[in-house]
Amino acid sequence: AFLADDESGAYERVVERLLASPHYGEHWGLKWLDAARYSDSDGYEKDKRRPNWFYRDWVVNAVNADKPYDEFLIEQFAGDLLPDAGQDQRVATGFLRNSMVNEEGGADPEQFRVEGLFDRMDAMGKAVLGITTQCAQCHTHKFDPLTHNDYYGLFAYLNNVHEATIAVYTDAEQAQIKQIEAAVRSIEDGLKSSAPDWRPELSKWAEATRGDDVAWHAVKVERENFTGEKFEYLDDLSVLSQGMTGNQLTADMAGKPAPGRYSAVRVEFLTHPSLPRGGPGRSIYGTHALTEFRCFYTSPSGERTQLKIASASSDRELPDQGMEYPFLDTTKPSDPRRVGPIAYAIDEDLNTAWHTKSGPADRNRDSKAVFVLAEPIAVEEGGVLTFRLKQDHGGWNPNDTQTNMAGRYRFSVTEEPTPQADPLPRSVREILNCDEASWSEADIATLFHYWRTTRPEWSDANEQIAALLTAYPEGVNQCVVIEREEPRVTHLLQRGDFLKPGEVVEPHTPAFLHPQPADAPPTRLGLARWLASRESPTTARTFVNRVWQSHFGAGIVETPEDLGSQAPAASHPEMLDWLAVEFMDSGWRLKPLHRLIVLSATYRQSSRMTDEHRERDPGNRWLARMSRLRVDA
């Protein structure tokens, strides 16, 4: 078609056609994904599938849309911290989740969390700044002016995150969600219009409900048996599961409550940003199943007794159903296991379990179960209560994300004789426990959303809303990062060893590069804006050098990941700086840079080599001809 086009501008039309092709984003997005270390699996021995393709598509779409490179970087390093961050901005932070994940049985989660951060530091240095950083994780860089302390100053920006997995939705699914939410609001607005006194009635209900919760005493516990999972014990006395999950797990957690006569145990299953979809479970849906709950008492003399459980209640009662993907045991002709109400957790039947996998609109929230003892137990000073969570309702292959375990949980005891699980969701109870004067509009909406379900006269409307929510889309999982509310303290790691923390290091950028603005926040957003600053002496140069390499087969600097002091000298240093400035002046957009290069006389030369070329410039560093290029695999 090009050869048949005899009109002037034929070549330029080819260039514009290729730039407008959807395959342009795939081609050039792939080059970024390689630099970003994108993968569809975790690596290491388990090498589990990784839900990351939404990030891949975000990159392709951003390149096709010619998103400015400075915005492209900022969203990948700190999209979640931008004002009014939407799904796309959160998905972009998948860049910071491309490092390998080790879930082998003996792996220390903290060790490999730090290893992942080292990899992200390396990717940031090589892909964005064009400098090698990994030397400085152990000592001050031997060649470039990057100190050991400066390395951990950069490390501190990335260290304060939860490695999260969120639910994400296609454009059609997002439109569906908006329609459902609008329909629910319309029904609720109708209820309010039909009951003009709803606001004072809500206040009366809140006042009456505020004091009806049972007094529970949380028990500090530690693992009693080895299960393969690792556990982090949080300040609120909850336990956070980490590392290898398995498809079956018996977690025995032991603690010493204050002496007293206790009649019941409460287990709270709590959400956490590090769990799939926030949890409270570790399945791909953030759910879990409890096959059996058991409780034991060990007296100070060492006598151990299993405590009989008389009854159980929960704030989430789901109907009986058979197992479904991905929890089916496909190694058997049929799977006899079932899931359903909380009674299944105390029936001594290992084929039944209480579960929390409701619809996606109401799934990922805190839940609780209360187990009333047949006889109160008199706990003496030094007596130990052991709580057993037996979880046998995972799929046959835990290496294929078929786990169905609890992710975060907390145990409490009470002296109340026959307590029931609080029917109120934790979020509702926390609002009720605050002074009404402090309620926000969002708080009132949350309360109304629950309170309407308690009103018999609104049963028809409640059923309509429940029916609407059954159409809520499932979505897919995506690896992202979420900023921690409680900042993690960063230490300078001696010789890069996570077991040898040294002095505390605050977030800061290396002194040999451009300074941070005085008002820059000490967050990933501050780092991202520093990386993408026009004042950066390396960011734009590193990027245009990569583009030049893709077009000509070799960069102006031949080592695109290292423009430091040990790199080969630039063949055309003034050209590199000029291109970097042109790139920024064009709004950091890639397509004008492509046009500038491929419409040039230099790019359009023949690749035919002459004897003079061979003698004077065999490597073609001076570009007297076009290089012959290897095609992509």
XYZ file of C-alpha atoms in Angstrom:
633
model
C 0.000 0.000 0.000
C 2.875 2.348 0.772
C 4.620 1.623 -2.544
C 1.349 2.158 -4.398
C 0.824 5.572 -2.746
C 2.323 8.025 -5.213
C 0.991 11.165 -3.532
C 3.279 13.361 -1.450
C 3.212 12.616 2.274
C 2.909 8.840 1.790
C 5.591 8.145 4.383
C 4.045 10.527 6.904
C 0.676 8.831 6.425
C 2.257 5.464 7.261
C 3.697 6.962 10.438
C 0.316 8.362 11.497
C -1.455 5.097 10.710
C 0.973 3.162 12.879
C 0.749 5.677 15.731
C -3.072 5.410 15.625
C -3.107 1.604 15.571
C -4.252 -0.135 18.772
C -1.229 -2.392 18.304
C 1.013 0.641 18.837
C 0.138 0.554 22.554
C 0.815 -3.180 22.697
C 4.199 -2.839 20.986
C 5.511 0.093 23.003
C 3.672 -0.935 26.182
C 5.554 -4.238 26.075
C 8.857 -2.380 26.190
C 7.758 -0.624 29.380
C 6.371 -3.843 30.867
C 9.764 -5.474 30.329
C 11.490 -2.601 32.134
C 8.822 -2.767 34.865
C 9.404 -6.550 35.241
C 5.795 -7.441 34.579
C 4.854 -11.096 34.995
C 1.704 -13.215 35.152
C 3.073 -15.429 37.937
C 4.837 -14.992 41.268
C 8.184 -16.667 40.581
C 10.154 -18.867 42.991
C 9.179 -22.502 43.509
C 5.415 -22.040 43.887
C 5.184 -19.659 40.882
C 1.459 -19.110 41.466
C -0.622 -17.262 38.905
C -0.684 -13.540 39.564
C -3.817 -11.418 38.970
C -2.079 -8.506 37.273
C -3.434 -8.199 33.740
C -5.474 -5.080 34.510
C -2.123 -3.298 35.085
C -0.831 -4.659 31.776
C -3.908 -3.289 30.004
C -3.566 0.028 31.846
C -0.058 0.388 30.407
C -1.223 -0.479 26.876
C -4.158 1.954 27.086
C -1.979 4.722 28.562
C 0.505 4.383 25.702
C -2.258 4.365 23.094
C -3.785 7.472 24.679
C -0.335 9.138 24.682
C -0.582 9.800 28.422
C 2.204 12.242 29.345
C 5.196 10.326 30.690
C 5.362 12.386 33.891
C 1.724 11.479 34.676
C 2.453 7.909 33.599
C 5.216 7.687 36.235
C 3.340 9.487 39.007
C 0.306 7.210 38.729
C 2.465 4.075 38.838
C 4.344 5.164 41.938
C 1.509 6.884 43.790
C -1.763 6.763 41.872
C -3.654 5.771 45.013
C -2.473 8.954 46.768
C -3.723 11.337 44.084
C -6.816 13.414 44.920
C -10.011 11.588 43.925
C -8.011 8.542 42.821
C -10.154 6.186 40.771
C -9.751 2.580 39.745
C -7.267 3.379 36.964
C -4.968 5.280 39.324
C -5.064 2.444 41.862
C -4.455 -0.166 39.157
C -1.407 1.794 37.972
C 0.351 1.080 41.277
C 0.609 -2.512 40.080
C 4.029 -1.287 38.884
C 5.137 -1.615 42.518
C 3.874 -5.206 42.686
C 5.878 -6.710 39.838
C 8.580 -8.159 42.093
C 8.585 -11.875 42.836
C 6.601 -13.322 45.762
C 7.814 -16.331 47.723
C 5.144 -18.449 49.432
C 7.242 -21.559 50.000
C 6.617 -23.260 53.327
C 9.802 -22.133 55.070
C 9.924 -18.617 53.665
C 9.989 -15.703 56.107
C 7.361 -13.189 54.895
C 9.354 -10.211 56.179
C 12.543 -11.345 54.434
C 10.835 -11.611 51.081
C 8.858 -8.415 51.597
C 12.226 -6.664 51.913
C 13.606 -8.606 48.925
C 10.642 -7.361 46.912
C 11.408 -3.777 47.956
C 15.028 -4.214 46.872
C 13.739 -5.314 43.475
C 11.455 -2.278 43.230
C 14.362 -0.014 44.105
C 16.388 -1.665 41.349
C 13.538 -1.267 38.857
C 13.083 2.399 39.795
C 16.787 3.060 39.382
C 17.199 1.278 36.062
C 13.843 1.980 34.396
C 13.275 5.567 35.542
C 16.482 7.211 36.774
C 18.977 5.340 34.623
C 21.241 4.608 37.595
C 22.196 1.390 39.347
C 21.114 1.344 42.970
C 21.585 -2.246 44.146
C 25.208 -1.751 45.245
C 24.046 0.779 47.821
C 21.628 -1.573 49.552
C 24.708 -3.083 51.247
C 27.209 -0.178 51.247
C 27.847 3.220 49.715
C 28.068 2.897 45.916
C 31.650 2.301 44.777
C 31.366 4.321 41.561
C 28.303 6.577 41.520
C 27.624 9.134 44.295
C 24.785 7.163 45.917
C 25.392 6.657 49.621
C 24.176 3.775 51.772
C 22.021 6.244 53.719
C 20.572 7.808 50.543
C 19.559 4.357 49.320
C 17.455 3.766 52.419
C 16.096 7.304 52.180
C 14.575 6.293 48.819
C 13.660 2.877 50.247
C 11.672 4.600 53.022
C 9.245 6.110 50.480
C 8.328 2.638 49.197
C 8.428 0.907 52.579
C 5.189 2.323 53.960
C 2.690 0.250 51.962
C 0.359 -2.698 52.231
C 0.777 -5.133 49.362
C -2.896 -5.404 48.526
C -5.154 -7.232 46.090
C -8.303 -5.325 45.166
C -11.348 -6.138 43.048
C -11.362 -4.274 39.727
C -14.012 -4.034 37.036
C -14.271 -3.548 33.298
C -15.928 -0.420 31.923
C -19.167 -2.350 31.391
C -19.048 -3.696 34.962
C -18.386 -0.221 36.377
C -21.421 1.080 34.488
C -23.440 -1.814 35.916
C -22.293 -0.960 39.447
C -23.318 2.683 38.986
C -26.760 1.589 37.806
C -27.198 -0.716 40.821
C -26.034 1.948 43.279
C -28.312 4.541 41.688
C -31.291 2.164 41.910
C -30.549 1.424 45.583
C -30.299 5.151 46.356
C -33.580 5.759 44.579
C -35.370 3.122 46.691
C -33.820 4.439 49.909
C -34.760 8.011 48.981
C -38.303 6.769 48.422
C -38.346 5.224 51.894
C -37.185 8.499 53.400
C -39.855 10.428 51.514
C -42.549 8.024 52.714
C -41.425 8.444 56.333
C -40.685 12.149 56.959
C -39.780 11.368 60.565
C -37.088 8.829 59.575
C -34.227 10.972 60.920
C -35.486 11.286 64.539
C -36.575 7.635 64.392
C -33.045 6.677 63.346
C -31.688 8.627 66.319
C -34.071 6.823 68.699
C -33.015 3.454 67.326
C -29.354 4.417 67.651
C -29.838 5.510 71.252
C -31.671 2.297 72.131
C -29.097 0.133 70.379
C -25.987 1.922 71.596
C -25.691 0.136 74.914
C -26.852 -3.375 74.059
C -23.464 -4.846 73.122
C -21.859 -7.487 75.345
C -18.621 -6.696 77.205
C -15.861 -8.776 75.614
C -12.258 -9.159 76.789
C -9.734 -9.722 74.017
C -7.155 -12.444 74.657
C -3.554 -12.084 73.557
C -2.656 -15.322 71.795
C 0.288 -16.984 70.111
C 0.531 -20.003 67.860
C 0.546 -23.246 69.820
C 1.213 -25.645 66.946
C 3.223 -25.442 63.718
C 0.949 -25.160 60.708
C 3.120 -23.923 57.837
C 1.542 -20.468 57.912
C 3.374 -17.551 59.470
C 1.585 -15.122 61.751
C 1.949 -11.461 62.643
C 0.524 -10.421 66.002
C -0.975 -6.957 65.718
C -1.316 -4.318 68.426
C -5.092 -4.810 68.678
C -4.420 -8.472 69.703
C -5.565 -9.816 66.343
C -3.579 -12.391 64.376
C -2.690 -11.798 60.708
C -1.875 -14.868 58.605
C 0.995 -14.599 56.144
C 3.096 -16.711 53.833
C 2.136 -20.188 52.627
C -1.550 -20.972 53.011
C -2.124 -24.630 52.155
C -5.538 -26.136 51.470
C -6.095 -27.401 55.025
C -5.116 -25.699 58.245
C -5.594 -26.349 61.930
C -4.613 -23.169 63.731
C -4.291 -23.582 67.495
C -3.889 -20.224 69.218
C -3.233 -20.146 72.962
C -3.562 -17.283 75.423
C -3.806 -16.537 79.131
C -6.875 -14.439 79.892
C -7.267 -12.732 83.245
C -8.644 -15.059 85.923
C -12.414 -15.261 85.763
C -15.449 -17.393 85.038
C -16.055 -17.276 81.293
C -19.137 -18.532 79.523
C -18.470 -17.842 75.851
C -15.826 -17.171 73.220
C -16.103 -14.705 70.372
C -14.032 -14.998 67.211
C -13.885 -11.882 65.063
C -12.799 -12.332 61.461
C -11.375 -8.975 60.466
C -10.493 -7.267 57.230
C -6.960 -6.102 56.465
C -5.487 -4.335 53.400
C -2.924 -7.093 52.827
C -5.609 -9.774 52.369
C -7.237 -10.550 49.005
C -9.960 -7.924 48.445
C -9.320 -6.867 52.021
C -10.376 -10.212 53.487
C -11.305 -11.262 56.090
C -10.281 -14.527 54.451
C -7.398 -15.579 52.212
C -9.376 -17.061 49.333
C -9.323 -15.291 45.981
C -12.615 -13.690 47.064
C -11.263 -12.604 50.462
C -13.527 -15.169 52.155
C -12.956 -18.235 54.330
C -14.676 -21.321 55.709
C -14.517 -22.617 59.301
C -14.900 -26.390 59.417
C -14.864 -26.709 63.210
C -14.233 -24.451 66.190
C -12.944 -26.084 69.342
C -11.735 -24.760 72.659
C -9.445 -26.280 75.278
C -8.446 -25.290 78.802
C -5.099 -26.164 80.336
C -4.926 -25.647 84.076
C -1.797 -24.302 85.806
C -1.006 -27.924 86.770
C -0.962 -28.942 83.089
C -4.301 -30.810 82.917
C -5.913 -30.217 79.503
C -9.665 -30.402 78.866
C -11.749 -29.898 75.731
C -14.634 -27.560 76.499
C -18.043 -28.553 75.211
C -19.833 -25.934 73.126
C -23.576 -25.674 73.604
C -24.542 -23.216 70.872
C -23.180 -20.806 68.297
C -24.376 -17.640 66.589
C -22.964 -15.284 64.000
C -23.764 -12.010 62.263
C -23.612 -13.747 58.895
C -25.871 -16.741 58.315
C -25.754 -18.113 54.786
C -27.807 -21.018 53.431
C -26.500 -24.528 52.984
C -24.784 -25.192 49.661
C -22.288 -27.550 48.080
C -18.711 -26.694 47.309
C -17.974 -24.629 44.205
C -14.949 -23.533 42.214
C -12.185 -23.039 43.214
C -12.757 -25.015 46.410
C -13.983 -28.288 44.925
C -11.833 -31.353 45.577
C -11.589 -32.546 42.000
C -9.416 -35.509 43.024
C -12.631 -37.274 44.140
C -15.637 -38.435 42.045
C -17.793 -36.063 44.101
C -17.047 -33.663 46.915
C -19.204 -34.456 49.995
C -18.333 -31.228 51.795
C -20.865 -28.448 52.271
C -20.904 -24.917 53.642
C -23.646 -23.020 55.421
C -24.690 -21.542 58.796
C -22.607 -21.222 61.953
C -24.094 -24.423 63.380
C -21.857 -26.261 60.891
C -18.799 -25.083 62.864
C -19.789 -27.038 66.005
C -21.445 -30.180 64.592
C -18.287 -32.366 64.762
C -18.741 -33.079 61.049
C -15.617 -32.383 59.004
C -17.677 -32.262 55.817
C -19.558 -29.117 56.903
C -18.318 -25.582 57.523
C -19.547 -22.076 58.302
C -18.547 -19.699 55.502
C -18.572 -16.014 54.589
C -18.785 -16.150 50.775
C -21.878 -14.041 50.222
C -22.431 -11.891 47.144
C -19.655 -9.498 46.080
C -21.630 -6.423 47.156
C -21.593 -7.444 50.829
C -18.741 -9.897 51.122
C -15.560 -8.227 52.290
C -16.376 -6.914 55.726
C -15.685 -7.893 59.316
C -17.736 -10.752 60.702
C -18.023 -12.475 64.038
C -19.098 -15.760 65.614
C -19.961 -16.437 69.271
C -19.595 -19.869 70.844
C -21.422 -20.426 74.167
C -19.879 -23.051 76.443
C -22.075 -25.788 77.897
C -20.545 -24.988 81.301
C -18.661 -21.801 82.183
C -14.928 -22.339 82.661
C -13.188 -20.973 85.744
C -9.836 -19.743 84.458
C -7.175 -19.603 87.143
C -4.050 -17.457 87.247
C -1.719 -18.978 84.637
C -4.476 -21.037 83.030
C -4.364 -21.291 79.228
C -7.254 -21.206 76.777
C -6.500 -22.695 73.376
C -8.734 -21.767 70.437
C -8.731 -24.118 67.460
C -9.783 -22.999 63.985
C -10.022 -26.153 61.908
C -10.220 -25.250 58.224
C -10.582 -28.173 55.802
C -12.679 -26.603 53.029
C -10.030 -25.460 50.580
C -9.565 -26.770 47.058
C -7.333 -29.704 46.227
C -4.382 -27.576 45.048
C -3.246 -24.728 47.331
C -0.513 -23.838 44.810
C -3.285 -22.772 42.440
C -4.881 -20.171 44.761
C -7.492 -22.608 46.054
C -6.999 -21.749 49.709
C -10.070 -20.990 51.871
C -8.461 -19.914 55.153
C -9.165 -17.115 57.601
C -6.791 -14.192 57.162
C -7.092 -12.097 60.312
C -8.893 -12.976 63.506
C -9.160 -12.069 67.182
C -10.393 -14.046 70.180
C -12.340 -12.635 73.123
C -14.109 -14.070 76.168
C -17.042 -12.860 78.250
C -18.658 -13.529 81.597
C -22.159 -12.822 80.233
C -24.197 -16.050 80.588
C -25.760 -16.533 77.116
C -24.429 -13.936 74.677
C -25.354 -13.778 71.004
C -23.257 -12.465 68.156
C -23.905 -8.760 67.661
C -26.055 -8.596 64.499
C -24.738 -5.134 63.655
C -21.801 -4.940 61.241
C -18.711 -3.617 62.945
C -18.786 -0.427 60.862
C -22.323 0.308 62.083
C -21.479 -0.450 65.708
C -18.456 1.878 65.619
C -20.602 4.762 64.316
C -23.247 4.111 66.971
C -20.617 4.213 69.694
C -19.665 7.754 68.646
C -21.531 10.870 69.695
C -24.300 11.660 67.231
C -23.012 15.194 66.806
C -19.908 13.755 65.162
C -21.793 11.756 62.523
C -21.000 12.676 58.937
C -23.412 12.364 56.023
C -21.596 9.158 55.059
C -22.060 7.837 58.613
C -25.798 8.542 58.496
C -26.042 6.806 55.109
C -24.260 3.742 56.543
C -26.609 3.643 59.534
C -29.700 4.053 57.357
C -28.524 1.297 55.025
C -28.538 -1.136 57.961
C -31.438 0.333 59.946
C -33.906 0.005 57.050
C -33.351 -3.793 57.123
C -34.680 -3.859 60.706
C -38.013 -2.230 59.772
C -40.723 -4.834 58.975
C -42.850 -2.287 57.122
C -40.006 -1.840 54.610
C -39.600 -5.536 53.833
C -40.701 -5.143 50.200
C -38.129 -2.414 49.563
C -35.454 -4.442 51.333
C -36.222 -7.408 49.104
C -35.994 -5.201 45.998
C -32.588 -3.934 47.084
C -31.387 -7.454 47.876
C -32.477 -8.555 44.410
C -30.617 -5.638 42.812
C -27.415 -6.526 44.666
C -27.450 -10.079 43.319
C -26.476 -8.574 39.949
C -23.374 -6.896 41.408
C -20.445 -7.986 39.201
C -17.717 -10.236 40.563
C -14.816 -8.339 39.018
C -11.280 -9.691 38.995
C -8.323 -9.296 41.333
C -5.449 -6.883 40.794
C -2.217 -6.466 42.759
C -1.755 -2.872 43.986
C -0.242 -1.000 46.919
C -2.123 0.920 49.604
C -0.477 3.420 51.928
C -0.323 2.355 55.571
C -2.125 4.537 58.081
C 0.580 3.860 60.664
C 3.943 4.678 59.036
C 6.462 1.843 59.028
C 9.808 2.797 60.533
C 12.675 2.353 58.066
C 16.111 1.331 59.264
C 19.386 1.340 57.391
C 19.986 -2.388 56.916
C 23.572 -3.315 57.611
C 24.974 -5.192 54.614
C 21.403 -5.217 53.303
C 20.372 -7.816 55.900
C 16.777 -7.455 57.121
C 17.861 -9.069 60.420
C 20.442 -6.315 61.050
C 18.559 -3.025 61.273
C 20.726 0.009 62.012
C 19.892 3.686 62.401
C 16.423 5.003 61.606
C 16.257 6.685 58.183
C 13.614 9.213 57.184
C 12.401 9.445 53.562
C 14.766 11.598 51.508
C 16.182 11.774 47.998
C 19.883 11.412 47.097
C 21.919 14.551 47.563
C 23.683 14.225 44.192
C 20.411 14.594 42.257
C 17.988 17.526 42.193
C 16.579 18.586 45.614
C 13.051 17.932 46.759
C 10.868 21.040 47.026
C 10.642 22.278 50.599
C 6.914 21.533 50.777
C 7.125 18.020 49.262
C 5.304 15.396 51.373
C 7.457 12.523 52.695
C 5.259 10.031 50.832
C 5.305 8.045 47.604
C 3.485 10.968 45.995
C 6.348 13.247 46.934
C 8.794 10.709 45.509
C 6.741 10.282 42.322
C 6.631 14.017 41.643
C 10.373 14.229 42.291
C 11.031 11.411 39.817
C 8.873 13.067 37.148
C 10.146 16.583 37.736
C 11.439 18.743 34.905
C 14.348 19.448 37.242
C 15.394 15.790 37.199
C 18.713 15.506 35.331
C 18.145 11.839 34.458
C 14.457 10.910 34.059
C 13.744 12.356 30.598
C 17.246 11.482 29.336
C 16.814 7.860 30.414
C 13.474 7.571 28.654
C 14.454 9.153 25.336
C 17.594 7.014 25.338
C 15.402 3.897 25.567
C 13.233 5.127 22.710
C 16.334 5.867 20.628
C 17.614 2.348 21.329
C 14.321 0.847 20.151
C 14.481 2.776 16.885
C 18.196 2.452 16.106
C 19.202 -0.777 17.860
C 21.531 0.985 20.313
C 20.984 3.887 22.658
C 22.901 7.151 22.534
C 24.218 5.648 25.763
C 24.625 1.951 25.031
C 23.587 0.834 28.536
C 19.992 2.080 28.847
C 19.678 1.013 32.496
C 22.882 2.754 33.560
C 23.747 6.295 32.526
C 26.159 6.558 35.467
C 29.894 7.036 35.683
C 30.711 3.475 34.611
C 28.523 3.620 31.509
C 30.062 3.992 28.037
C 30.236 7.599 26.940
C 27.232 8.911 25.040
C 27.818 8.891 21.302
C 25.970 12.226 20.932
C 25.645 13.812 24.415
C 24.276 17.128 23.100
C 21.681 15.210 21.073
C 20.600 13.276 24.187
C 20.087 16.466 26.197
C 18.312 18.217 23.305
C 15.927 15.291 22.820
C 15.183 15.208 26.549
C 14.238 18.897 26.523
C 12.192 18.523 23.333
C 10.381 15.600 24.960
C 9.481 17.649 28.044
C 8.553 20.699 25.940
C 6.088 18.536 24.000
C 4.243 17.751 27.235
C 6.223 14.572 28.003
C 4.324 12.846 25.151
C 5.758 9.870 23.343
C 4.085 10.216 19.948
C 5.715 13.594 19.113
C 9.066 12.028 20.070
C 8.451 9.151 17.659
C 7.538 11.596 14.884
C 10.666 13.625 15.556
C 12.863 10.541 15.198
C 11.220 8.553 12.423
C 10.640 11.562 10.174
C 14.315 12.514 10.431
C 16.731 12.043 7.556
C 18.941 9.981 9.870
C 16.247 7.416 10.564
C 15.195 7.182 6.912
C 18.643 6.235 5.599
C 19.321 2.962 3.828
C 20.759 0.125 5.884
C 23.099 -0.861 3.062
C 26.698 -0.986 4.350
C 29.552 0.285 2.203
C 33.274 -0.460 2.478
C 33.776 3.013 3.896
C 31.141 2.386 6.567
C 32.797 -0.904 7.470
C 36.210 0.704 7.764
C 35.357 3.963 9.491
C 32.353 3.046 11.709
C 31.726 -0.729 11.853
C 29.425 -0.374 14.900
C 27.435 2.429 13.256
C 27.762 4.713 16.287
C 27.872 7.757 13.959
C 24.720 6.708 12.068
C 25.942 7.243 8.530
C 23.509 4.456 7.617
C 20.532 2.755 9.250
C 21.322 -0.167 11.502
C 19.853 -3.560 10.740
C 17.542 -4.437 13.659
C 16.565 -7.699 15.222
C 12.810 -8.229 15.136
C 10.928 -8.882 18.400
C 10.283 -12.475 19.352
